Short mmCIF file of C-alpha atoms in Angstrom, two decimals:
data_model
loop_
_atom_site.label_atom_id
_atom_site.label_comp_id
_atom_site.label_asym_id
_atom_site.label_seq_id
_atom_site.Cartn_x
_atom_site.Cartn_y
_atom_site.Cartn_z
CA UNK A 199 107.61 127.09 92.92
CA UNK A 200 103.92 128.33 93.59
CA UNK A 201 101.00 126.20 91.76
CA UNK A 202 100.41 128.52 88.69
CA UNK A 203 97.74 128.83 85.81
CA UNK A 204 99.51 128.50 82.82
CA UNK A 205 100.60 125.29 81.41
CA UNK A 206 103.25 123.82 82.58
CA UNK A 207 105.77 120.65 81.89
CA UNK A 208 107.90 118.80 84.57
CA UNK A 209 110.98 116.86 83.01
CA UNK A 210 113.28 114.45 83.92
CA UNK A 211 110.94 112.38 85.84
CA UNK A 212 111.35 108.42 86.22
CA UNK A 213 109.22 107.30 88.63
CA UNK A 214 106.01 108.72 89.94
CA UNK A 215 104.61 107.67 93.26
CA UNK A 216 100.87 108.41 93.96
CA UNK A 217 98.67 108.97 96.77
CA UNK A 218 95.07 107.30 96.86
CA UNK A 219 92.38 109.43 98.70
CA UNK A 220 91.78 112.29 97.38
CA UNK A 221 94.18 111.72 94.49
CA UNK A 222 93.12 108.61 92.10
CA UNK A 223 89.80 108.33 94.59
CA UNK A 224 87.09 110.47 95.36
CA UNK A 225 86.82 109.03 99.25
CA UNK A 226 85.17 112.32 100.86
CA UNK A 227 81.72 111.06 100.94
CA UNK A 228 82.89 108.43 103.48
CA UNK A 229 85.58 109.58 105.04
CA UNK A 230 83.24 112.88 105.93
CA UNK A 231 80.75 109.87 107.27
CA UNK A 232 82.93 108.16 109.37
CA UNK A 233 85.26 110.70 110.75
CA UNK A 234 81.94 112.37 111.91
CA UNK A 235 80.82 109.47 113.60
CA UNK A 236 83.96 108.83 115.38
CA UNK A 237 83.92 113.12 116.46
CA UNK A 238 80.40 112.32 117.85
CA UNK A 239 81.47 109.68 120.23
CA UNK A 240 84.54 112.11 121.49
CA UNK A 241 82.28 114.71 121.87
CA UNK A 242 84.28 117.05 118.60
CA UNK A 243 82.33 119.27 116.32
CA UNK A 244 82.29 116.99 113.33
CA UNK A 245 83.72 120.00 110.73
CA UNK A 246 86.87 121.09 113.10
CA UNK A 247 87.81 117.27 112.99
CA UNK A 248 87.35 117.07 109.28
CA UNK A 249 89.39 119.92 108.59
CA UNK A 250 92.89 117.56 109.82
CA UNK A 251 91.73 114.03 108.83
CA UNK A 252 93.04 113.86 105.02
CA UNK A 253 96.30 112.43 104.48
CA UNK A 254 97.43 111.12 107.82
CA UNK A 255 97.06 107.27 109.36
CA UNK A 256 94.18 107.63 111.35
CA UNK A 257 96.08 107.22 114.61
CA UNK A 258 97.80 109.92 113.72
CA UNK A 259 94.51 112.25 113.27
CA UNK A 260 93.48 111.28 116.85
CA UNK A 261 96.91 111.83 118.08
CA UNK A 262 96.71 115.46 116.89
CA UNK A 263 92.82 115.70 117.84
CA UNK A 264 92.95 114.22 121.57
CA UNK A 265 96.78 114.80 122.38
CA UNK A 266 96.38 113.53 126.00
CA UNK A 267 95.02 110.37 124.91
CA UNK A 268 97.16 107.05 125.19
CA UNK A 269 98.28 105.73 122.03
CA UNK A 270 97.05 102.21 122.54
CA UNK A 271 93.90 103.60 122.28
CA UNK A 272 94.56 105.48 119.45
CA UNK A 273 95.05 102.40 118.08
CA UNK A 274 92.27 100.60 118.93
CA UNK A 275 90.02 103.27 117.62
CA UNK A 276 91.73 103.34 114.27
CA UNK A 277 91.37 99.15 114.10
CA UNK A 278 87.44 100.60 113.92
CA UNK A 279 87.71 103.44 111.90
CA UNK A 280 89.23 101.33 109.32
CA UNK A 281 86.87 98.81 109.22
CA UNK A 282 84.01 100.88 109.42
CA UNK A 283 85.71 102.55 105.95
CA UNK A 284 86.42 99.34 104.45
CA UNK A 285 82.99 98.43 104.68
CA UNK A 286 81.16 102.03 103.33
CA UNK A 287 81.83 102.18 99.42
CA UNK A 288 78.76 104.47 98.52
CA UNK A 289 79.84 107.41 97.15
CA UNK A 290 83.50 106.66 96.39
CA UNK A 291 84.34 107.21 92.88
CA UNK A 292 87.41 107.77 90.48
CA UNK A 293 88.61 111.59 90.38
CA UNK A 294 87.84 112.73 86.62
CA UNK A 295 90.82 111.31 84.87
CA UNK A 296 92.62 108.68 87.04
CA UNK A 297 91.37 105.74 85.19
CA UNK A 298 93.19 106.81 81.58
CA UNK A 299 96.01 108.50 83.51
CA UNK A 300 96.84 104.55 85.64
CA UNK A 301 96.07 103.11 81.90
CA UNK A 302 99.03 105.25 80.39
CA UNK A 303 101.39 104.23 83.46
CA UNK A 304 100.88 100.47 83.12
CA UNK A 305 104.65 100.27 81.65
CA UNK A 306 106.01 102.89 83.14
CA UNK A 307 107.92 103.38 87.19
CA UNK A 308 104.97 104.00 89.59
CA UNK A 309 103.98 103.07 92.84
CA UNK A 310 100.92 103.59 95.21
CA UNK A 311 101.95 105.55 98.48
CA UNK A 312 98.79 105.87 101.09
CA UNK A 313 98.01 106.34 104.47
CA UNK A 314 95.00 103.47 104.36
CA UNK A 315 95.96 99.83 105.14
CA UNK A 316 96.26 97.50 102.79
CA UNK A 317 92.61 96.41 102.82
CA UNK A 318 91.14 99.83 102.30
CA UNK A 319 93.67 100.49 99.41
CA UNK A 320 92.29 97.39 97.73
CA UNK A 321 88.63 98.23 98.27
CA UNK A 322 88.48 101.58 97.21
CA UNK A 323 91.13 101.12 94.00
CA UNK A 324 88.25 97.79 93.53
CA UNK A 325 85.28 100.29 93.91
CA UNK A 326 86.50 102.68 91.19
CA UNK A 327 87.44 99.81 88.86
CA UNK A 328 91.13 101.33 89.15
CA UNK A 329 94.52 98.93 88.92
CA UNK A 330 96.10 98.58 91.51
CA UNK A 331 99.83 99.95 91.24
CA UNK A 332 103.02 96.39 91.84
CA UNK A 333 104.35 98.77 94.20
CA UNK A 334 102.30 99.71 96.94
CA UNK A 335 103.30 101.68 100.05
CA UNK A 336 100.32 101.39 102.73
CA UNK A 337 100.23 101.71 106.44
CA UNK A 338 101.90 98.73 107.52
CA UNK A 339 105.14 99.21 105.26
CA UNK A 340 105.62 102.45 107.45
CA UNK A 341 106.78 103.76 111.18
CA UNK A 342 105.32 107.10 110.84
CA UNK A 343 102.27 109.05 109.17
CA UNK A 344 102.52 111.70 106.28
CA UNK A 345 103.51 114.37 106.82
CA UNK A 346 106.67 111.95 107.73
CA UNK A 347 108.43 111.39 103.99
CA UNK A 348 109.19 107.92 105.21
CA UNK A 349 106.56 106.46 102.45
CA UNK A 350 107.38 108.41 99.61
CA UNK A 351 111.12 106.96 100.05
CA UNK A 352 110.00 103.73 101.06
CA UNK A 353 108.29 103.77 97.62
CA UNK A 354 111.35 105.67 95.38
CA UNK A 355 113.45 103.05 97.06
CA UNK A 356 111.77 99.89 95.97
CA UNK A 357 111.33 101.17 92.08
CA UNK A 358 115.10 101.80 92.48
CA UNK A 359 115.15 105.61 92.03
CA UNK A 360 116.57 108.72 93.55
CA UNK A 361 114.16 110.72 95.22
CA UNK A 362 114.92 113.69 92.67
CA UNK A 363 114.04 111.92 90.15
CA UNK A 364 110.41 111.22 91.57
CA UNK A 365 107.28 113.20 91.02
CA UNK A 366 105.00 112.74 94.24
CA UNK A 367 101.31 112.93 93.00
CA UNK A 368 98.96 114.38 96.27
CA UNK A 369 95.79 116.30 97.63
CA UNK A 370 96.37 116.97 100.85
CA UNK A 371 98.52 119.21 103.06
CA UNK A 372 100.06 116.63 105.13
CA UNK A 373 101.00 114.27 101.98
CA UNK A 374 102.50 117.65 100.23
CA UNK A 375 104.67 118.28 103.05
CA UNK A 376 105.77 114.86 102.90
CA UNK A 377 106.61 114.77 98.95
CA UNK A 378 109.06 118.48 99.65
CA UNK A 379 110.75 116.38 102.53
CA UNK A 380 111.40 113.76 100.18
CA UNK A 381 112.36 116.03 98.04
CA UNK A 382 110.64 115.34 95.30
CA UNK A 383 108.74 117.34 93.29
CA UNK A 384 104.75 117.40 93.60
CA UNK A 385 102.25 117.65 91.87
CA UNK A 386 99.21 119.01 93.66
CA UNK A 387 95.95 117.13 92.77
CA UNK A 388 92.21 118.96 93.12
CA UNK A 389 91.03 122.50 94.89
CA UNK A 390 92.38 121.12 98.47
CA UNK A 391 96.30 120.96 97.09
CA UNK A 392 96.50 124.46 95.55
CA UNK A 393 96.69 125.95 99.08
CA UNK A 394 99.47 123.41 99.55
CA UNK A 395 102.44 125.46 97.71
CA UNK A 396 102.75 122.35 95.66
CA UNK A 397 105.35 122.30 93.16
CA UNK A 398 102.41 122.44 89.89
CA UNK A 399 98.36 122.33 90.47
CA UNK A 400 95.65 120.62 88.20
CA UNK A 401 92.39 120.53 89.40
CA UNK A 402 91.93 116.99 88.66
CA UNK A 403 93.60 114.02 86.36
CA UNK A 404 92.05 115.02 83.15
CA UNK A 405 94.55 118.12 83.10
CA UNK A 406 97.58 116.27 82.86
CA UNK A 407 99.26 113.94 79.81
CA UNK A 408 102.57 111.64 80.73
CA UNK A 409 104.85 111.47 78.09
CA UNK A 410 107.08 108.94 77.80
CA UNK A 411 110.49 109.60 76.49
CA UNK A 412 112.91 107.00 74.13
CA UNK A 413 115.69 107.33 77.42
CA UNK A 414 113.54 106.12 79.88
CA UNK A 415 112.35 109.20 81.58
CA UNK A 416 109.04 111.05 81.03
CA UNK A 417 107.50 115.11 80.84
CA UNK A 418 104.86 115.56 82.68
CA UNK A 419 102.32 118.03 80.65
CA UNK A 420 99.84 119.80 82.94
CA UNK A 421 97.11 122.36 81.93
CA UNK A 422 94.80 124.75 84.05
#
C-alpha cells in the first residue's frame, strides 16, 4: 500500500520493533560530519556518499561505495567511523514526538532494531534523554546489514511474535526494504521514508497515537 495523506489506522499489531537514526533520533548533523570526513580521505564527493549511508552497518556503506576494497578493511574503517560517532553528540536530538511515543510503549511489546553498535545506540538514546527499549537488536546480534531482514526477525523472535504481527517503525530505504522482507508492515518515519513505498507515512512521531487494546494487541492511529 502507497504512504497516503489521509488518516489512517493499522490493527492487529503486537509488537513494534523500531529503528534508531533517523527514526526516534535526529543523527544527521553527525552522521553528515563524519561520513564526509571519511569521503574526504577516499577521495568521494562528500554528497554522493551521503546519499547511501542511512540505514546500513557502516561496513556495509563502504562495501557498496569502494566495491573492490577488502573487507578487513572495511572493517577497520568502520571500528573508526564508529568511534568517531560515538564521540560527536552536538546536534543529535529526539525527532518531534519520540519521547511521549517510547513513554506510551513502556508496557507494551517493543524492541530497538539498529544498524549502530551497541555503544552508539546507548549514546545517542542517552543524548536525547530517550529509554532505551529491553530488547535491543544492534550490530553485533546480526550477520548481515539492512536491507537484510535478519534484525527485524532477530527482534520479532525474541518478543515471541510472528513477523505479521509486527509493525517495523523506519526512515530509510534500506531499513524499509528490510521491514517488507520481514514481512511486516512499516511504518515510514520523516520526508526520507515517503519515497520508500512504506506501508503508512507520518512525517514525524507527533502524528501517530498507539492504542492499546483489552486483548493484547494495539491500532496504530496515524495522521498527515
Amino acid at each position: 500500500m502507497a504512504p497516503t495523506s489521509t488518516p489512517q489506522t493499522i490493527d492487529a499489531v503486537k509488537a513494534l520493533l523500531l529503528d534508531m537514526d533517523g527514526t526516534l533520533v535526529n543523527s544527521d548533523a553527525v552522521v553528515e560530519r563524519c561520513w564526509r570526513r571519511w569521503a574526504a580521505e577516499h577521495g568521494l564527493d562528500g554528497d554522493s556518499v551521503i546519499k547511501v549511508v542511512h540505514g546500513r552497518q557502516g561496513q556495509a556503506t563502504m562495501a557498496v561505495l569502494l566495491p573492490d576494497r577488502p573487507h578487513e578493511e572495511n572493517i577497520a574503517d568502520n571500528a573508526r567511523m564508529l568511534a568517531w560517532e560515538t564521540s560527536d553528540l552536538t546536534g543529535v536530538v529526539p525527532v518531534p514526538g519520540a519521547p511521549a511515543f517510547l513513554a506510551s510503549l513502556a508496557q507494551l511489546p517493543h524492541a530497538l532494531v539498529t544498524s549502530a553498535d551497541k555503544g552508539l545506540a546507548r549514546a545517542r538514546m542517552g543524548a536525547c534523554g530517550l529509554p532505551m527499549p529491553r530488547v535491543r537488536v544492534t550490530a553485533e546480534c546480526v550477520s548481515a546489514s539492512k536491507p537484510d531482514p535478519e534484525g527485524f526477525l532477530k527482534g520479532a523472535a525474541e518478543l515471541g511474535f510472528a513477523p505479521a504481527d509486527c509493525v517495523v517503525f523506519e526512515d530509510s530505504e534500506v531499513g524499509i526494504a528490510a521491514g517488507l522482507a520481514a514481512g511486516m508492515r512499516v511504518v515510514g518515519v520523516g520526508p526520507r521514508a515517503a519515497a520508500y513505498t512504506p506501508t503508512a507515512h507520518v512525517r514525524d512521531l507527533e502524528h501517530l497515537r498507539v492504542e492499546a487494546l483489552p486483548d493484547g494487541s494495539m491500532t496504530l492511529h496515524l495522521t498527515p
